[in-house]
Coordinates of C-alpha atoms and ligand atoms in Angstrom, one line a residue:
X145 CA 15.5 69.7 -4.1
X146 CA 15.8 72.7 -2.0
X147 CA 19.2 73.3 -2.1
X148 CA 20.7 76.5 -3.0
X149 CA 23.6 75.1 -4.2
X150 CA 23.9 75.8 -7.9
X151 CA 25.3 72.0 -8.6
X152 CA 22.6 70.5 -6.7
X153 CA 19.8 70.5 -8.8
X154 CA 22.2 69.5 -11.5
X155 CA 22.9 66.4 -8.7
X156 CA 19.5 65.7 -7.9
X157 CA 18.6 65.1 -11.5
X158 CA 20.7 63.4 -12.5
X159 CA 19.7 61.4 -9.5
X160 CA 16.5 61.3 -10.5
X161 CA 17.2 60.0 -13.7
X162 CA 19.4 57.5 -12.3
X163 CA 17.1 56.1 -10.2
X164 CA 14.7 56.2 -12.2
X165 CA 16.1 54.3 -14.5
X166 CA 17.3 51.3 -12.1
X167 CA 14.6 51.5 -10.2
X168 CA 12.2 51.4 -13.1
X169 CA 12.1 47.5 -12.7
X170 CA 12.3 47.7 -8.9
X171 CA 9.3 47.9 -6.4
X172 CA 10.8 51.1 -4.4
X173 CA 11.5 53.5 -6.5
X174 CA 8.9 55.9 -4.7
X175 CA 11.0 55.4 -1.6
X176 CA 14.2 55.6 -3.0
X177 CA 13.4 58.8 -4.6
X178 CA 12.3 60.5 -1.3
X179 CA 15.9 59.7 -0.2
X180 CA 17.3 62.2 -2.8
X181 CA 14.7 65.0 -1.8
X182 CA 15.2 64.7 1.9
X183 CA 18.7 64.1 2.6
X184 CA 20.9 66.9 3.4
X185 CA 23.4 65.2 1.5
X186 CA 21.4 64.0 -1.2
X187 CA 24.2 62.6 -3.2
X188 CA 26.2 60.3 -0.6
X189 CA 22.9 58.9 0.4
X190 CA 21.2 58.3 -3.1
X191 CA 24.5 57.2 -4.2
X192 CA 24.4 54.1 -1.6
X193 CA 21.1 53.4 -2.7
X194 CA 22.0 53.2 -5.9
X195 CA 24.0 50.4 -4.9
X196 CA 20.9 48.6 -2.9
X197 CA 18.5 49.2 -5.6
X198 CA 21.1 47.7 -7.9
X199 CA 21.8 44.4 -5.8
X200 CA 18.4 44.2 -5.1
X201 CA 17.7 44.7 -8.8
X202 CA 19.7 41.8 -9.8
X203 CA 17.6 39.4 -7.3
X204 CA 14.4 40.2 -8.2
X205 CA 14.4 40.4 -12.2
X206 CA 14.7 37.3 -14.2
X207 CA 15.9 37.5 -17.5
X208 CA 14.6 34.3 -19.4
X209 CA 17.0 32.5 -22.1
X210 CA 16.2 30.6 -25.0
X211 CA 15.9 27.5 -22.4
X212 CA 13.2 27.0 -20.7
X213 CA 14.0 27.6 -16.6
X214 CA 12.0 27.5 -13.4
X215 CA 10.5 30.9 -12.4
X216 CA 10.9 31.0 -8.7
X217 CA 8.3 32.9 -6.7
X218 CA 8.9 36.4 -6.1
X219 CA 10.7 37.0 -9.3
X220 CA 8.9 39.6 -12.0
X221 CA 8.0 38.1 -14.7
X222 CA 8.6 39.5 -17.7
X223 CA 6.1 40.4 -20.2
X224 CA 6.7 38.6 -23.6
X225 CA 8.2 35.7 -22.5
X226 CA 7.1 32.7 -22.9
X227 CA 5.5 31.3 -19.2
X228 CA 4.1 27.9 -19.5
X229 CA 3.2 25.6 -16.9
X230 CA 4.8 22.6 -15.9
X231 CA 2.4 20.2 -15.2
X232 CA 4.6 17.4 -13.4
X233 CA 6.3 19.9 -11.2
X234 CA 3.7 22.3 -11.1
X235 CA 6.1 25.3 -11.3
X236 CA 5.6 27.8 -13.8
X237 CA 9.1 27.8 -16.8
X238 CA 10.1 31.0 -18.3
X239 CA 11.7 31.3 -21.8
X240 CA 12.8 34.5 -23.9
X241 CA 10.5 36.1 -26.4
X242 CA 10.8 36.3 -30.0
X243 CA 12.3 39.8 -30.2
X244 CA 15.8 40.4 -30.9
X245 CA 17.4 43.5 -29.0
X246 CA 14.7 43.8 -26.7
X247 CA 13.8 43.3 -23.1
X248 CA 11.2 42.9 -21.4
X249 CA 10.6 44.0 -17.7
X250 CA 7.2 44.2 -15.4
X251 CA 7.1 46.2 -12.3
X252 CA 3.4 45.4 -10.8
X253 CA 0.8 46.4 -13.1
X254 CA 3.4 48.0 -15.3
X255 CA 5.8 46.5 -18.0
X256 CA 7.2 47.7 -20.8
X257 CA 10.3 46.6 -23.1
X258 CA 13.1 48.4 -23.5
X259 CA 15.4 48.5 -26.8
X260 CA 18.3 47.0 -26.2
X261 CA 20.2 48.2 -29.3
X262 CA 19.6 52.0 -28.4
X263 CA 22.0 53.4 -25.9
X264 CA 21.5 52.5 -22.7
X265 CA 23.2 51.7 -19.2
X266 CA 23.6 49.0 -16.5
X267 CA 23.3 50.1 -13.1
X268 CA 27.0 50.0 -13.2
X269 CA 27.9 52.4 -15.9
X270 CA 25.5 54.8 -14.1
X271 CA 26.8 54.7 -10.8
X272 CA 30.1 55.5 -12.6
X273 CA 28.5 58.3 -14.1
X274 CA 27.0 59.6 -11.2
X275 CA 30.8 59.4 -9.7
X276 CA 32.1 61.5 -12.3
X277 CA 29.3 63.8 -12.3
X278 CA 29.9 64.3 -8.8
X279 CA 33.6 65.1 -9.2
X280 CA 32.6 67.4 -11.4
X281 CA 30.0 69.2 -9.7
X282 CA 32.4 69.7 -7.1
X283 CA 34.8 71.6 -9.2
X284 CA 32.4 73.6 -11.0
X285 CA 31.5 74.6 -7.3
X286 CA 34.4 75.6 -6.6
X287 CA 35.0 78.2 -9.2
X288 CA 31.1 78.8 -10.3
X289 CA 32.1 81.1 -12.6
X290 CA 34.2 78.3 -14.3
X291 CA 35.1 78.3 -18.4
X292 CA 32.9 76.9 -21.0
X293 CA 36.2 75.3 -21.5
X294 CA 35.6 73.6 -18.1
X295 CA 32.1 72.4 -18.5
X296 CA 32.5 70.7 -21.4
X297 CA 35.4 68.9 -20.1
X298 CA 32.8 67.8 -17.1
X299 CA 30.5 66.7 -20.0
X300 CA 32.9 64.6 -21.9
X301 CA 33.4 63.1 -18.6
X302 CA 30.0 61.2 -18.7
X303 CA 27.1 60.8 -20.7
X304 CA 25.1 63.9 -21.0
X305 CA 22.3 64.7 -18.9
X306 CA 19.9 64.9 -22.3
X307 CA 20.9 61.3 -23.4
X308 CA 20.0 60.0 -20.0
X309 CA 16.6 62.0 -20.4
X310 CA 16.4 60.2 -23.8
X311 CA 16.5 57.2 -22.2
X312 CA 14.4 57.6 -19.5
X313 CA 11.7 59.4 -22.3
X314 CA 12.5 56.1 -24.6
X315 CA 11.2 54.0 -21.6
X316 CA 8.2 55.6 -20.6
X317 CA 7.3 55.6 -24.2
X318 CA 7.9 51.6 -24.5
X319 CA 6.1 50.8 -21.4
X320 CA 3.3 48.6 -23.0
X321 CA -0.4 48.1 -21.2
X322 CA -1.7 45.1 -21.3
X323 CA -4.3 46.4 -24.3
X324 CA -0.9 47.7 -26.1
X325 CA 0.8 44.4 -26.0
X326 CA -2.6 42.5 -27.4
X327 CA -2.5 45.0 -30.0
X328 CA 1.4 44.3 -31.2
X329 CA 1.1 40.4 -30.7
X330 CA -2.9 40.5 -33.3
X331 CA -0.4 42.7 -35.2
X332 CA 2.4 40.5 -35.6
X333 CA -0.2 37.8 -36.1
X334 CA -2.2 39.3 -38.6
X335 CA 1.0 40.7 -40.4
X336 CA 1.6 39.0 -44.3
X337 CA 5.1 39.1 -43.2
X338 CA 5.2 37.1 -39.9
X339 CA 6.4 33.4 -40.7
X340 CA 4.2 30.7 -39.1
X341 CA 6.4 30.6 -36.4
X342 CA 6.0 33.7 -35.6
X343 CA 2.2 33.7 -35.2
X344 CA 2.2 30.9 -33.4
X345 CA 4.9 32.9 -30.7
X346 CA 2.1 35.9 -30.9
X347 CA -1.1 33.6 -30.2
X348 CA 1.3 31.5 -27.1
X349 CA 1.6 34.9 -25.8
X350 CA -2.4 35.8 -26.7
X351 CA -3.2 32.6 -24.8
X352 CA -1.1 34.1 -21.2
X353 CA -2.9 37.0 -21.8
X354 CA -6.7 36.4 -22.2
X355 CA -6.7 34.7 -18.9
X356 CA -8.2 37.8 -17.5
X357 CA -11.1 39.1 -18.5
X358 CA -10.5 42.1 -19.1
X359 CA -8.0 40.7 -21.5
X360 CA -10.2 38.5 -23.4
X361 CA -12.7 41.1 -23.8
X362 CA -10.6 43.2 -25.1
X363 CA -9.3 40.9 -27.9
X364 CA -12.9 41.0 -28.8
X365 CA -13.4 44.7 -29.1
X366 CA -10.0 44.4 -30.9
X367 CA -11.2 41.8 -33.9
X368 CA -8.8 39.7 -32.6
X369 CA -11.7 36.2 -31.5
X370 CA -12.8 37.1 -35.2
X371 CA -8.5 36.2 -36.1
X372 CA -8.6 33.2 -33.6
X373 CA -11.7 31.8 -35.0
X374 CA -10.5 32.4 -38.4
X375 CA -7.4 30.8 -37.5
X376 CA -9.4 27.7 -36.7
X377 CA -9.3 26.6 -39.8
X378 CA -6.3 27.4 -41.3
X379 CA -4.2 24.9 -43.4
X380 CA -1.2 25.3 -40.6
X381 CA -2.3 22.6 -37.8
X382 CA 0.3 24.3 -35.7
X383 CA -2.0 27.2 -36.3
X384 CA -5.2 25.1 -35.5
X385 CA -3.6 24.2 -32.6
X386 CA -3.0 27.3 -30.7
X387 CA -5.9 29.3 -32.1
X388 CA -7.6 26.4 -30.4
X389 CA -5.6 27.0 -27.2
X390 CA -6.2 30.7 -27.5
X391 CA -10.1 30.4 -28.1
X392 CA -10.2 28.0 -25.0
X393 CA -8.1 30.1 -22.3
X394 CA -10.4 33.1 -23.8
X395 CA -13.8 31.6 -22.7
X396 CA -13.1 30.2 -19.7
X397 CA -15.5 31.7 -17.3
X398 CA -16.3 34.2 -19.3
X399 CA -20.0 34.5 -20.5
X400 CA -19.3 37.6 -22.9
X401 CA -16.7 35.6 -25.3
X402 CA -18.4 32.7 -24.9
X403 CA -21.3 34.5 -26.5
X404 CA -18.9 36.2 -29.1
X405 CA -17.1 32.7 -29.7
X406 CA -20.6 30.7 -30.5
X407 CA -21.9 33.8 -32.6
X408 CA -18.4 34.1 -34.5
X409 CA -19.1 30.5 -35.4
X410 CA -16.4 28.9 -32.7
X411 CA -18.5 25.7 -32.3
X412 CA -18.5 24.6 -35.9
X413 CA -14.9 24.9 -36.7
X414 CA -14.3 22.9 -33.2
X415 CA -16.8 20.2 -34.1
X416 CA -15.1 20.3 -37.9
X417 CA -11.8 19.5 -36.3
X418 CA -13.1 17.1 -34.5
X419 CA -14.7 15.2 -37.5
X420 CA -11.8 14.9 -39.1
X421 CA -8.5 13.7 -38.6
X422 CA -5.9 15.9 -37.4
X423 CA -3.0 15.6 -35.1
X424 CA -3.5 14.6 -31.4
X425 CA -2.0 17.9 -30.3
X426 CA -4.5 19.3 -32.5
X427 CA -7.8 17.6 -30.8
X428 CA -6.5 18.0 -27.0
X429 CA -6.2 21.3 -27.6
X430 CA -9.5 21.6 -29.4
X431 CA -11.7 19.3 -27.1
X432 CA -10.1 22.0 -24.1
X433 CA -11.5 25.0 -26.4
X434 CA -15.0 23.0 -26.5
X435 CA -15.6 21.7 -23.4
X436 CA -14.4 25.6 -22.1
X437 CA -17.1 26.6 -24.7
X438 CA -20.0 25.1 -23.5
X439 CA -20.0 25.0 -19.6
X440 CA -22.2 27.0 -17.9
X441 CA -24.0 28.3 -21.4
X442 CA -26.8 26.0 -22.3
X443 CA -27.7 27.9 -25.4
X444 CA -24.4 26.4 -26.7
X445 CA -24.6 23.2 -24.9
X446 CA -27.9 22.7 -27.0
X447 CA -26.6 23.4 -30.4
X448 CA -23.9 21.5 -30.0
X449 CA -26.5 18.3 -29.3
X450 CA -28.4 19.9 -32.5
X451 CA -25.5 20.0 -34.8
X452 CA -24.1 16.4 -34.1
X453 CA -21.4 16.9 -31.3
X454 CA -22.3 14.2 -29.2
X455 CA -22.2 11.5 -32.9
X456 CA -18.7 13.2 -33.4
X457 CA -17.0 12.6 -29.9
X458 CA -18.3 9.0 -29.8
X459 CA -16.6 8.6 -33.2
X460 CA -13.8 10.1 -31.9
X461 CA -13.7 7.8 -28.5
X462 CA -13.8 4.9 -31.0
X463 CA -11.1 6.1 -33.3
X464 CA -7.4 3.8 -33.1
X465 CA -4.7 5.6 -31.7
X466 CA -6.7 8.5 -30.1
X467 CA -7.1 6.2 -26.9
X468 CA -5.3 9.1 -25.0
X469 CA -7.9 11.9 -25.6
X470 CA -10.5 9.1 -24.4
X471 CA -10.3 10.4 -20.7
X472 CA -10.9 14.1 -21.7
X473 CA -14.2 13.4 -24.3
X474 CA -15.9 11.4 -21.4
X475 CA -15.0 14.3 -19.1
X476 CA -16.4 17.0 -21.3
X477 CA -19.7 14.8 -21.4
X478 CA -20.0 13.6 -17.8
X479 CA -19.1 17.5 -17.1
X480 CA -22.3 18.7 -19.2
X481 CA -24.5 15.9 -17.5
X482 CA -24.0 16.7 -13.7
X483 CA -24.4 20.9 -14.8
X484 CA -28.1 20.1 -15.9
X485 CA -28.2 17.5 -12.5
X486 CA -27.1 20.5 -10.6
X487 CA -29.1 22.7 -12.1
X488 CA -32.2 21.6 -11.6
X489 CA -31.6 20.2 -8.0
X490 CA -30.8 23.8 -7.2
X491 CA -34.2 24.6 -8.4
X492 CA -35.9 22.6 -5.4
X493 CA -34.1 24.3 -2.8
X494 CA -34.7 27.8 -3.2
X495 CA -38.0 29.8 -4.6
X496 CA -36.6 30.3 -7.8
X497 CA -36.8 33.9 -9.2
X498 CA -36.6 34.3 -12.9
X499 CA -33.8 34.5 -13.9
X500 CA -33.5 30.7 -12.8
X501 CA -36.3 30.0 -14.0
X502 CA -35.3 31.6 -17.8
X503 CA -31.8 28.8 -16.6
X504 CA -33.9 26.1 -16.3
X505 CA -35.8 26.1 -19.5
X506 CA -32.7 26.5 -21.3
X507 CA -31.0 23.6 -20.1
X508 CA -34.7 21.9 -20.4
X509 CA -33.5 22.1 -24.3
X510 CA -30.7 20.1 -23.9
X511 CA -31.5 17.0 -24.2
X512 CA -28.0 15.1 -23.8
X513 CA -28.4 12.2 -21.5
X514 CA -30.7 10.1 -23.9
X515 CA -29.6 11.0 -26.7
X516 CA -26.1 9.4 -24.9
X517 CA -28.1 6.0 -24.2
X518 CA -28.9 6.5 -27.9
X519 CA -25.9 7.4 -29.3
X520 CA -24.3 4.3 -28.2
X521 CA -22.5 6.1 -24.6
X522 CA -23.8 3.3 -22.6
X523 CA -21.6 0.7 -23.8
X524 CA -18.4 3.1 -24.5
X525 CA -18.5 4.2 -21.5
X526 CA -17.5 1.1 -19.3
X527 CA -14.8 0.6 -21.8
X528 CA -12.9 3.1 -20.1
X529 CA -12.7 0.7 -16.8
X530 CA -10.4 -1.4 -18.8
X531 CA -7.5 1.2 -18.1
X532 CA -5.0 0.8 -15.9
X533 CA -5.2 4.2 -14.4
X534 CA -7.0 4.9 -11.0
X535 CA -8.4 8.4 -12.3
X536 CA -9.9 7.0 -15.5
X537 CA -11.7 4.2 -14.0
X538 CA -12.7 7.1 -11.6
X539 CA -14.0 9.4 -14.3
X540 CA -15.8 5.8 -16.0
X541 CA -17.5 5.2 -12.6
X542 CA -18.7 8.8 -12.1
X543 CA -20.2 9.3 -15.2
X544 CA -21.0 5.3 -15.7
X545 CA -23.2 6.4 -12.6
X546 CA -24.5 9.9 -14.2
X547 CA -26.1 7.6 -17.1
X548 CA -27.4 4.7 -14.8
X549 CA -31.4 6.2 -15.2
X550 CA -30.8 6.6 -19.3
X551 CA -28.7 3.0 -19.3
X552 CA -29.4 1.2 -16.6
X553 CA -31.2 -1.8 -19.2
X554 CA -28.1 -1.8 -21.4
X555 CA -25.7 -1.7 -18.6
X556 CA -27.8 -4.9 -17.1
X557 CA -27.5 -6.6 -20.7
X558 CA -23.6 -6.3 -20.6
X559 CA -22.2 -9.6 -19.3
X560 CA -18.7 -8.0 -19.5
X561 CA -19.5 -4.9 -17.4
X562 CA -20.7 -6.9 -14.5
X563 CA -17.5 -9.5 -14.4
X564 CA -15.4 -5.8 -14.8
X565 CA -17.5 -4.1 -11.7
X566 CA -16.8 -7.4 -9.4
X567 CA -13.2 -7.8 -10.5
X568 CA -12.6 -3.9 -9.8
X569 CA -14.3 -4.7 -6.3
X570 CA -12.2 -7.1 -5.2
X571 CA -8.9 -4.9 -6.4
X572 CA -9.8 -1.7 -4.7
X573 CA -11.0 -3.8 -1.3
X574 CA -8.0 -4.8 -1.1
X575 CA -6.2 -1.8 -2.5
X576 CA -8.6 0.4 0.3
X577 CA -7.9 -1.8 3.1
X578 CA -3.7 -1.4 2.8
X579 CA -5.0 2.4 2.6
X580 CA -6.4 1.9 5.6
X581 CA -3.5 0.0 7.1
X582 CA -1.4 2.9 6.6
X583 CA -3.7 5.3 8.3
X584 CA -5.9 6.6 5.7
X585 CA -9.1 6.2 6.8
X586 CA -10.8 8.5 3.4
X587 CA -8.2 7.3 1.1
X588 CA -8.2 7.5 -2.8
X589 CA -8.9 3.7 -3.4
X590 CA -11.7 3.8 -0.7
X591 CA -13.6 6.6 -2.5
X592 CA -13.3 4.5 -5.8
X593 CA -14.6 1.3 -4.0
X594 CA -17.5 3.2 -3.1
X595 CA -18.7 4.2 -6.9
X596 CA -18.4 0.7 -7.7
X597 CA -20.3 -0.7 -4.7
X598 CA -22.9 2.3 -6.0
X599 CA -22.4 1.2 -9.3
X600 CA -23.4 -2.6 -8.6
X601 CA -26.3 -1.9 -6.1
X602 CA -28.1 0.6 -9.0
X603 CA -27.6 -1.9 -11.5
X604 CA -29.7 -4.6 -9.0
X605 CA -32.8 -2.4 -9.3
X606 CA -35.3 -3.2 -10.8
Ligands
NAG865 C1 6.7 43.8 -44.8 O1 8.1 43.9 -44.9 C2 8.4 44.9 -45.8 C3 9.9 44.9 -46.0 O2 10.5 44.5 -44.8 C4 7.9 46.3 -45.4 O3 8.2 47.3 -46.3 C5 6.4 46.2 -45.3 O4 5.8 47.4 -44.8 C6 6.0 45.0 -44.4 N1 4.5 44.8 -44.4 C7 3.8 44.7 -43.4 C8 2.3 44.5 -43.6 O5 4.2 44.8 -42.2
NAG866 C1 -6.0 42.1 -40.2 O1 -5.6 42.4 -41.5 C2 -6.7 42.6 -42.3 C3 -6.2 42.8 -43.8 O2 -5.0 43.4 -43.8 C4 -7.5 43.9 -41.8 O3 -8.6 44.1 -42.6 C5 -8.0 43.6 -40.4 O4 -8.6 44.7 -39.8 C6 -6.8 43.2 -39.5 N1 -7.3 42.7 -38.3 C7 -6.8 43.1 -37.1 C8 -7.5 42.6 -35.9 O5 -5.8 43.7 -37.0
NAG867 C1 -12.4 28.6 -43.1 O1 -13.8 28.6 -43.1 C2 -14.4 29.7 -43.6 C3 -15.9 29.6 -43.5 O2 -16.3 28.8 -42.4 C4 -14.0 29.8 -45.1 O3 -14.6 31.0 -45.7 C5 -12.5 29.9 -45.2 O4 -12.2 29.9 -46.6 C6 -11.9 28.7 -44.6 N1 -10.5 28.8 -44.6 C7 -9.7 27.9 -45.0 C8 -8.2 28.2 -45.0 O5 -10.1 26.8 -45.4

C-alpha cells in the first residue's frame, strides 16, 4: 500500500477487510492479499478476486442442515457440527449444531463461529460495497478538498469502514481453538440449565474431539474425564450412553487417560453397567469404552479379572435378547488373550531390556485364560458357531483356538462342538472351492476353512 493517492489507502483497507473477511473461510487468503499490495491497480485486480475467492468460497464450505448429508472430500468441515460416520457407506454425514444464529467455519487448524444475528455480509453485499466505495473514492479524488457534506454522502453510500472492522474484530475474537471449544461444550454440559438434550449434543461433540491426543488430554487437565466418569452413572441412559462413548474415543491409544480413567474409577462404573440391565445402546457403547480401556494396560487388564469382569461378560453373553452384543464381548476377550500371547512371544525374540521385562511381569498378573476355562468360556464360546454370519464364526474359531491349551478337555467332551466343526468343514470346502472357481486363490471362506481344519487337528491331540 504504497500509493500516494490519498483514496488508496482508504481502498486497500477496505480491501483488506474485504478479503479478509471472505477469505477468512478460504485457504488463500495470504495470496489474495499480496494481490492488493502489489498491483498497480489494486482495486480492479482485488475486485476480481473477490469474485474468485467468493465462487471458490461457495465450493469449498459446507454448511450442514438439520439432515444429516454426505460430506464430500475436500469440503471444510465445520466445527460444531455434528460428523458421524456412516458405517454401511463408509462416508463421513454432517448435520448442524445446536446453536441458533451461529456458524461455524474451519480453515485448516483454525475455526471459529461467527454470530449470525450480529451484522454481517455475504460476499455479495461486500462486493457491492467495495463498488460503491470505489465510486466514491473516485469523486473524493477528484475534488480532495471535497465537503464534509460530500463524505458523508460517500458514507451513507455503504457500510462504514469501522463496522466492517467490527466485524472482522468480532471474528477474530470468535475463532475458537480446539481447547476453547472443549471448554464451551464441559460448559454447556456441566451447566444446571442445559436440558438433557443438550448435554448429550456437547459430549457427541466431546466424543469428535478427544480423538486426538492432545484433545483428550486436555479434557483431563480440564476436569472434564472426572464429568464423563461422573456421567457414567447418571440416571439419564442417554447420558450413560455417550459418557460411555466419550470415555471410550478418549482412551483409545492413549496410555495417559487410560491411567486417569482407571484411577477416576472408569472400570467400575463400566463393569456396574454391565451388571445390570440397561439398554442395548447402552452396553455396545460401554463394552467399546472397556475393551478401549484395557488394551495395551495390563495393570487394568488385571483388575478387571480381580473385580469380576470376566463372571460379568459371561453373564452378559448368556443374557436373552442381548445376542447382538455376543460378537463384541468375545472380541474384547479373545483381544486380551492374544495381547499376553504376543507379549510374551515378543520376549523370545529379542534380549529383553527392562522395560519389557517390568511388561512382562505385569501381564504375568493377569491370569485370564484359566480363569476363562473356569468361568465357563469353554463351552460359550462354540455357541457362537451357531450364527449364520461368516465373521462370527470367524471370531468363534480364532478365539475357540486362543483357548484350545486352557479347554482343549472340555472342548473334546462336547459331542455338539465336534458334529458343528465337521458340518462347518464341509460348508466352507465347498464355499472355498467356488472361491477358488472364481479366481480367488486366498479367499475369505478358504481362510475360515483353515481355523476349522486347525481347530479339529488340535482337538485330536492328545
Ligand atoms: C441459567 O439461566 C438463567 C436465566 O436464563 C441465568 O440467569 C443464569 O445465569 C444461568 N445459569 C447458568 C449456570 O448458566
Ligand atoms: C462443574 O460444575 C461444578 C459445580 O458448579 C464445579 O464445581 C466444577 O468445577 C465444574 N466442572 C467443570 C469441569 O467445569
Ligand atoms: C454415581 O456413583 C458415585 C460413586 O461411585 C456416587 O457418589 C453417585 O451418587 C452416583 N450417582 C448417581 C446418580 O447414582
Amino acid at each position: 500500500m504504497k500509493s500516494s493517492r490519498s483514496s488508496c489507502p482508504k481502498v486497500a483497507l477496505i480491501l483488506w477487510v474485504v478479503l479478509a473477511v471472505v477469505c477468512a473461510r478460504s485457504e488463500k487468503s495470504s495470496s489474495a492479499m499480496t494481490v492488493v499490495e502489489s498491483s498497480d491497480n489494486p482495486s480492479e485486480d482485488a475486485e476480481s478476486r473477490v469474485e474468485d475467492e467468493a465462487d471458490e468460497e461457495d465450493l469449498e464450505v459446507f454448511y450442514p442442515t438439520d439432515k444429516w448429508q454426505t460430506l464430500r472430500p475436500g469440503q471444510a468441515v465445520p466445527a460444531g457440527s455434528h460428523v458421524r460416520l456412516n458405517l454401511q457407506t463408509g462416508q463421513r454425514e454432517v448435520k448442524k449444531g445446536d446453536e441458533e444464529g451461529f456458524k461455524h467455519w474451519k480453515d485448516g487448524k483454525r475455526q471459529g463461529m461467527v454470530n449470525m444475528q450480529a451484522p454481517s455480509f455475504t460476499a455479495e453485499e461486500l462486493k457491492e460495497a467495495l463498488k460503491k466505495f470505489k465510486e466514491g473514492a473516485e469523486d473524493s479524488t477528484d475534488k480532495d478538498k471535497g465537503t464534509e457534506r460530500d463524505e458523508e454522502a460517500v458514507r451513507a453510500q455503504f457500510r462504514p469502514l469501522e463496522e466492517l472492522k467490527k466485524d472482522m474484530a468480532e471474528l477474530d475474537m470468535l475463532m475458537e481453538t480446539d481447547i476453547q471449544v472443549i471448554r464451551r461444550l464441559l460448559s454447556t454440559y456441566n451447566s444446571t440449565n442445559s436440558t438433557v438434550e443438550d448435554k448429550v449434543a456437547a459430549l457427541l461433540d466431546l466424543e469428535y474431539l478427544v480423538h486426538q491426543v492432545d484433545n483428550a488430554q486436555n479434557l483431563v487437565q480440564m476436569g472434564g474425564l472426572r464429568l464423563v466418569i461422573d456421567a457414567l452413572n447418571s440416571t439419564d441412559v442417554r447420558l450413560q450412553e455417550s459418557s460411555a462413548f466419550v470415555l471410550g474415543s478418549a482412551v483409545s491409544s492413549n496410555p495417559t487417560v487410560q491411567v486417569e480413567a482407571v484411577e477416576g474409577g472408569a472400570l467400575q462404573k463400566l463393569l456396574t453397567l454391565l451388571a445390570t440391565p440397561r439398554p442395548l445402546g447402552v452396553k455396545k457403547k460401554v463394552l467399546f469404552a472397556l475393551a478401549s480401556l484395557l488394551r495395551h494396560f495390563p495393570f487394568a487388564q488385571s483388575r478387571f479379572v480381580n473385580r469380576g469382569g470376566v463372571q460379568v461378560l459371561a453373564e452378559l453373553f448368556q443374557v436373552t435378547g442381548a445376542e447382538a452384543l455376543r460378537l463384541r464381548i468375545i472380541t474384547v476377550l479373545y483381544d486380551l488373550i492374544v495381547e499376553k500371547e504376543l507379549i510374551s512371544q515378543a520376549g523370545l525374540d529379542y534380549i529383553p531390556d527392562s522395560s519389557h521385562q517390568e511388561k512382562l511381569r505385569q501381564y504375568a498378573q493377569v491370569s485370564l485364560s484359566p480363569l476363562l476355562a473356569e468361568q465357563g468360556w469353554c463351552s460359550l464360546v462354540p455357541e457362537l458357531l451357531d450364527s449364520e454370519e461368516h465373521d462370527w464364526r470367524e471370531k468363534a474359531l480364532r478365539t475357540l483356538l486362543a483357548m484350545m491349551p486352557h479347554c482343549r478337555a472340555q472342548y473334546q467332551q462336547n459331542p455338539s462342538l465336534s458334529r458343528t466343526l465337521s458340518d462347518l468343514q464341509r460348508q466352507y470346502q465347498e464355499l472355498a472351492l467356488s472361491e477358488q472357481e472364481l479366481g480367488e486363490e486366498d479367499g475369505y471362506f478358504g481362510e475360515i476353512l483353515a481355523l476349522l481344519d486347525s481347530a479339529v487337528s488340535k482337538m485330536q491331540q492328545a
